[in-house]
Coordinates of C-alpha atoms in Angstrom, one line a residue:
X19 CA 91.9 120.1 212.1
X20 CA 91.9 121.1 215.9
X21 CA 89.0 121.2 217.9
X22 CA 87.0 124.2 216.6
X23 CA 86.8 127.1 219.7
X24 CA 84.5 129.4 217.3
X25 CA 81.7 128.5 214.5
X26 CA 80.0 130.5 212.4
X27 CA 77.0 129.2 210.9
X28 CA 75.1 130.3 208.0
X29 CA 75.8 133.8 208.7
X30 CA 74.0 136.6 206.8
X31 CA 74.5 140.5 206.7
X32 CA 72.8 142.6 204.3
X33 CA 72.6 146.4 204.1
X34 CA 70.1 146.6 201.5
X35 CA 70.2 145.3 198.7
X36 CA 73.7 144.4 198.9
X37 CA 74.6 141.3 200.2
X38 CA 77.8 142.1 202.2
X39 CA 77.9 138.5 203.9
X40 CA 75.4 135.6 202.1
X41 CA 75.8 132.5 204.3
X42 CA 79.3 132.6 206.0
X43 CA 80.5 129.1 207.9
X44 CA 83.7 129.2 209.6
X45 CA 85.2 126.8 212.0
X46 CA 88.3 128.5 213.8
X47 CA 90.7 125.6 215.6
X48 CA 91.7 126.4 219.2
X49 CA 95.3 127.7 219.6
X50 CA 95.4 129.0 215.9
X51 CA 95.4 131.4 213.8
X52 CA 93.1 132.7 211.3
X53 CA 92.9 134.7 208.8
X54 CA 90.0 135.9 206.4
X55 CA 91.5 137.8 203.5
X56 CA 89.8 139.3 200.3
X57 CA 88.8 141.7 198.4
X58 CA 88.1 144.9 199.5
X59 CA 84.7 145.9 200.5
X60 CA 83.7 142.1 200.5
X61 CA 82.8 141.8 203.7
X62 CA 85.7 140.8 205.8
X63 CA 85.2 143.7 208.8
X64 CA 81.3 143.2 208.9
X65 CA 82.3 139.1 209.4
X66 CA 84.1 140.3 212.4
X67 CA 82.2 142.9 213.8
X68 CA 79.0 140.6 213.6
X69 CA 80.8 137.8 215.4
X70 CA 82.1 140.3 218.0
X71 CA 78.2 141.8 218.5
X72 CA 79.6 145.2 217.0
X73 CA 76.8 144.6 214.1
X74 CA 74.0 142.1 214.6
X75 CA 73.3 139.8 211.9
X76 CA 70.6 138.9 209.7
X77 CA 70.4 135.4 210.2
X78 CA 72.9 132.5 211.4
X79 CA 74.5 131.7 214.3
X80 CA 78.0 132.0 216.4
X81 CA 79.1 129.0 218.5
X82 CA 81.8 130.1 221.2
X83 CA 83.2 126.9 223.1
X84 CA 80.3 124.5 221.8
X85 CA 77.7 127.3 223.6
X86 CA 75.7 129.4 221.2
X87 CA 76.7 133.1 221.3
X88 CA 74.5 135.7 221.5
X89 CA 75.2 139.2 219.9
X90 CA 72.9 140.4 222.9
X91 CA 75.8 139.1 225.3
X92 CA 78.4 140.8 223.5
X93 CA 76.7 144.4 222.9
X94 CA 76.0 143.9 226.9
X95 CA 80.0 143.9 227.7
X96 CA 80.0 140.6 228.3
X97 CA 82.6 139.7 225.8
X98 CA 85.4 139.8 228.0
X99 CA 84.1 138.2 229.9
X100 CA 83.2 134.9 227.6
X101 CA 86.8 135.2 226.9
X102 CA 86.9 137.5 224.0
X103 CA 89.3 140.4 223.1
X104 CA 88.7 143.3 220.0
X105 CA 91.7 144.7 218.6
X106 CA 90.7 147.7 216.3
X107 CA 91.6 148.9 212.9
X108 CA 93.6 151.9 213.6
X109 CA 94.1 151.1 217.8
X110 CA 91.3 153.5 218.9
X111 CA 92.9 154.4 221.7
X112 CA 92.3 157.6 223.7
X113 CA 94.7 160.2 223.1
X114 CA 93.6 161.7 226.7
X115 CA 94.7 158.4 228.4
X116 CA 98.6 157.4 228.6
X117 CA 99.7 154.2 227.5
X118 CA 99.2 152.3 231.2
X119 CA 96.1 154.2 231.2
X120 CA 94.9 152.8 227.9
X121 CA 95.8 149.3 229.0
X122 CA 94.4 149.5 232.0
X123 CA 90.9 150.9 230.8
X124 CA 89.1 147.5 230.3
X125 CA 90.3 146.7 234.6
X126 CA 88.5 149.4 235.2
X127 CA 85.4 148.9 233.2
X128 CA 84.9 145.2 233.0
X129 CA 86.3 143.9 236.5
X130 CA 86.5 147.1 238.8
X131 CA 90.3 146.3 239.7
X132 CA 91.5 149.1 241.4
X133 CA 94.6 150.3 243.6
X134 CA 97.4 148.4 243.6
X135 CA 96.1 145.2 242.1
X136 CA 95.0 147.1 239.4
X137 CA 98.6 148.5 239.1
X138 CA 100.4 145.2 239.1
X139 CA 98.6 143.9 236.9
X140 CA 99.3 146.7 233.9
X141 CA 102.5 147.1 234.7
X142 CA 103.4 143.3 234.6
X143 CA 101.7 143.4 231.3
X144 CA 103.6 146.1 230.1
X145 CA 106.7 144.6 231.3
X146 CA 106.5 141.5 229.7
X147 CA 105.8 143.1 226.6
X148 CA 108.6 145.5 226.6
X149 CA 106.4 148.5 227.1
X150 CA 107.4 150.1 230.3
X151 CA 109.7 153.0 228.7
X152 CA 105.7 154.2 227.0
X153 CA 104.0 153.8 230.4
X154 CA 103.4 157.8 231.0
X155 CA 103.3 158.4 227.0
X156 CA 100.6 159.3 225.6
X157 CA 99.1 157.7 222.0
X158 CA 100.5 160.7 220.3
X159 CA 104.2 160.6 221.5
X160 CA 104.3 157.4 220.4
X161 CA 105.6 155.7 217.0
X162 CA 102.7 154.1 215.0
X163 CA 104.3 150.4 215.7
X164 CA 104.7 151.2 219.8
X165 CA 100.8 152.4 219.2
X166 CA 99.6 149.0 217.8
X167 CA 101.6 147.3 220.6
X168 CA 100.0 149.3 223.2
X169 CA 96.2 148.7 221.5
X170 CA 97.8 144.9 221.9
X171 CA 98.5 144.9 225.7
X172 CA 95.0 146.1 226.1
X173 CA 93.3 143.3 224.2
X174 CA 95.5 141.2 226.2
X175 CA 95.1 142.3 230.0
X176 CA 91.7 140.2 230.6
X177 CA 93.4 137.5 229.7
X178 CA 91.5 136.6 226.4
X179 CA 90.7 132.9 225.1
X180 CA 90.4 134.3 221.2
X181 CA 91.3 137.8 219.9
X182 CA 89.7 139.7 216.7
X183 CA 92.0 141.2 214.9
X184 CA 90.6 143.8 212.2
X185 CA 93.6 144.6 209.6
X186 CA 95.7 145.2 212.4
X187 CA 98.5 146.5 209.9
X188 CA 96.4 149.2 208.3
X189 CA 98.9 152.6 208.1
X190 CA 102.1 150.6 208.5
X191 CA 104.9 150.1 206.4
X192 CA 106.0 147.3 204.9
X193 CA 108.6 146.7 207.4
X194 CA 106.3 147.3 210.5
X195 CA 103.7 145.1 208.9
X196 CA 106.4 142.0 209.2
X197 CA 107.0 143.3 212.9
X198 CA 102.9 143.0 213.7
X199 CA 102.6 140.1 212.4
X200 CA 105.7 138.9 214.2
X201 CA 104.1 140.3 217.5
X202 CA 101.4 138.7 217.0
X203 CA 102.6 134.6 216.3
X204 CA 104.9 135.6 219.5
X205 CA 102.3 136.6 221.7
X206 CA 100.1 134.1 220.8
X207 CA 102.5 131.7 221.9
X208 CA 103.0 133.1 224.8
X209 CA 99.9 134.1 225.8
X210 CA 98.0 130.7 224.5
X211 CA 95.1 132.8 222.7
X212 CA 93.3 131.4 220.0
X213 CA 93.6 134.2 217.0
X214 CA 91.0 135.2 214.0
X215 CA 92.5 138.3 211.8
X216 CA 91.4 139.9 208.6
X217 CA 93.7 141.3 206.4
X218 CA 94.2 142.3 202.8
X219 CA 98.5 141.4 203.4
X220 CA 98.8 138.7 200.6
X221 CA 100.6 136.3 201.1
X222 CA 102.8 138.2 203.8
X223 CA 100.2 137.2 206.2
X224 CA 100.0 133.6 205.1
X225 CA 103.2 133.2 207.8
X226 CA 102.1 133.4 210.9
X227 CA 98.6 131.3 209.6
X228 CA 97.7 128.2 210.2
X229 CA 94.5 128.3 208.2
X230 CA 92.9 130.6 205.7
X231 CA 89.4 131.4 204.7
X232 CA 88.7 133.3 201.3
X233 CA 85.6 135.5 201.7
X234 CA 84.0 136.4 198.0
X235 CA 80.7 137.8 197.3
X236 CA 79.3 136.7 200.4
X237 CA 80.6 133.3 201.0
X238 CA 83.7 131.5 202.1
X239 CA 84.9 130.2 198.7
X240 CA 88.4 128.1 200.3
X241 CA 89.2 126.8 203.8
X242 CA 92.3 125.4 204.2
X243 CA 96.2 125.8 205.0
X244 CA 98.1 128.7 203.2
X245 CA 100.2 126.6 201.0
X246 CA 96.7 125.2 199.1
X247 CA 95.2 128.9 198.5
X248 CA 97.4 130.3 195.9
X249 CA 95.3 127.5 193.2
X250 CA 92.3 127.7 194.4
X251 CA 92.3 131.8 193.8
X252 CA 93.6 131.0 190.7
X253 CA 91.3 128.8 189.2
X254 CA 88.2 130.7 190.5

């Protein structure tokens, strides 16, 4: 395995008596993807809203480039700029704001870009992912696929060293799902992020993976490449 640009260690989450996350360790390869599936309710958003400060643990620690990462730093804003990018379940984007507006957003917040280097730099984006015809649209003119690829450009636009992806095919058919995830090995290539999803898409997802980690009652229960999963789920 790679070089590891994220570690979890020993992390714990528990809402009260229920142990949503009971000692997590994940090691995530720079210049890879990976993906968390399981269950649902077992834990997989928490994992990733806890390494991206949304929810602050219980106990353990996040490693972020061999520095320890603070959830502190991340409910601060400075996630973007350690290099990290959120991409929601369901896009939360603002149905006041047009698509260039949307993408734009973090410029504005995080950096204070403005004028025309702010302009360049969203529409160059939006060119190079074949999003200019949506530029004045707003999220509710737009299909649900040409939604999820705007909420995209936006996790992309500061540049990010790893992206969260939280079931980033929620809603979609079966077809689109295949065209996400498609999006997503392209644009990782292209791009040269690091990628951690989770996803309930089994095994559909298992192509664009390089590893995957099975999260059960608290605890990853397999690490490894997508073609060694399918026995270890079903011997457990």
């Amino acid at each position: 395995m790679a070089e590891a640009l994220l570690k979890v260690c020993g992390l714990k989450k528990h809402f009260g008596e229920n142990r949503v996350l009971d000692g997590v360790d994940l090691a995530v390869a720079e210049a890879s993807v990976t993906t968390v599936i399981g269950k649902s309710g077992m834990g997989k958003s928490v994992l990733l809203k806890c390494i991206a400060g949304l929810l602050t643990s219980d106990s353990g620690e996040v490693w972020f480039d061999g520095k320890p990462l603070e959830a502190k730093q991340m409910r601060a804003g400075k996630g973007a700029a350690l290099g990290f990018s959120y991409m929601f379940q369901g896009n939360a984007l603002f149905d006041s704001l047009t698509a260039s507006e949307n993408v734009a957003l973090p410029l504005r917040e995080g950096r204070r870009i403005k004028g025309e280097e702010l302009k360049a730099r969203v529409d160059g984006l939006l060119e190079r992912m074949d999003l200019r015809s949506a530029a004045n649209q707003y999220p509710g003119e737009l299909s649900g696929g040409m939604q999820k690829r705007v909420a995209f450009a936006r996790a992309l636009i500061l540049e990010p060293r790893i992206v969260l992806f939280d079931e980033p095919t929620t809603g979609l058919d079966p077809e689109r799902k295949f065209g996400v995830f498609d999006l997503i090995s392209e644009y990782r290539r292209d791009f040269g992020f690091t990628a951690l999803l989770v996803s309930h898409d089994i095994p559909e997802v298992f192509d664009i993976s390089d590893r995957v980690a099975w999260l059960d009652q608290g605890i990853i229960r397999f690490d490894g490449k997508p073609s060694e999963i399918n026995d270890e789920v079903e011997t457990a």
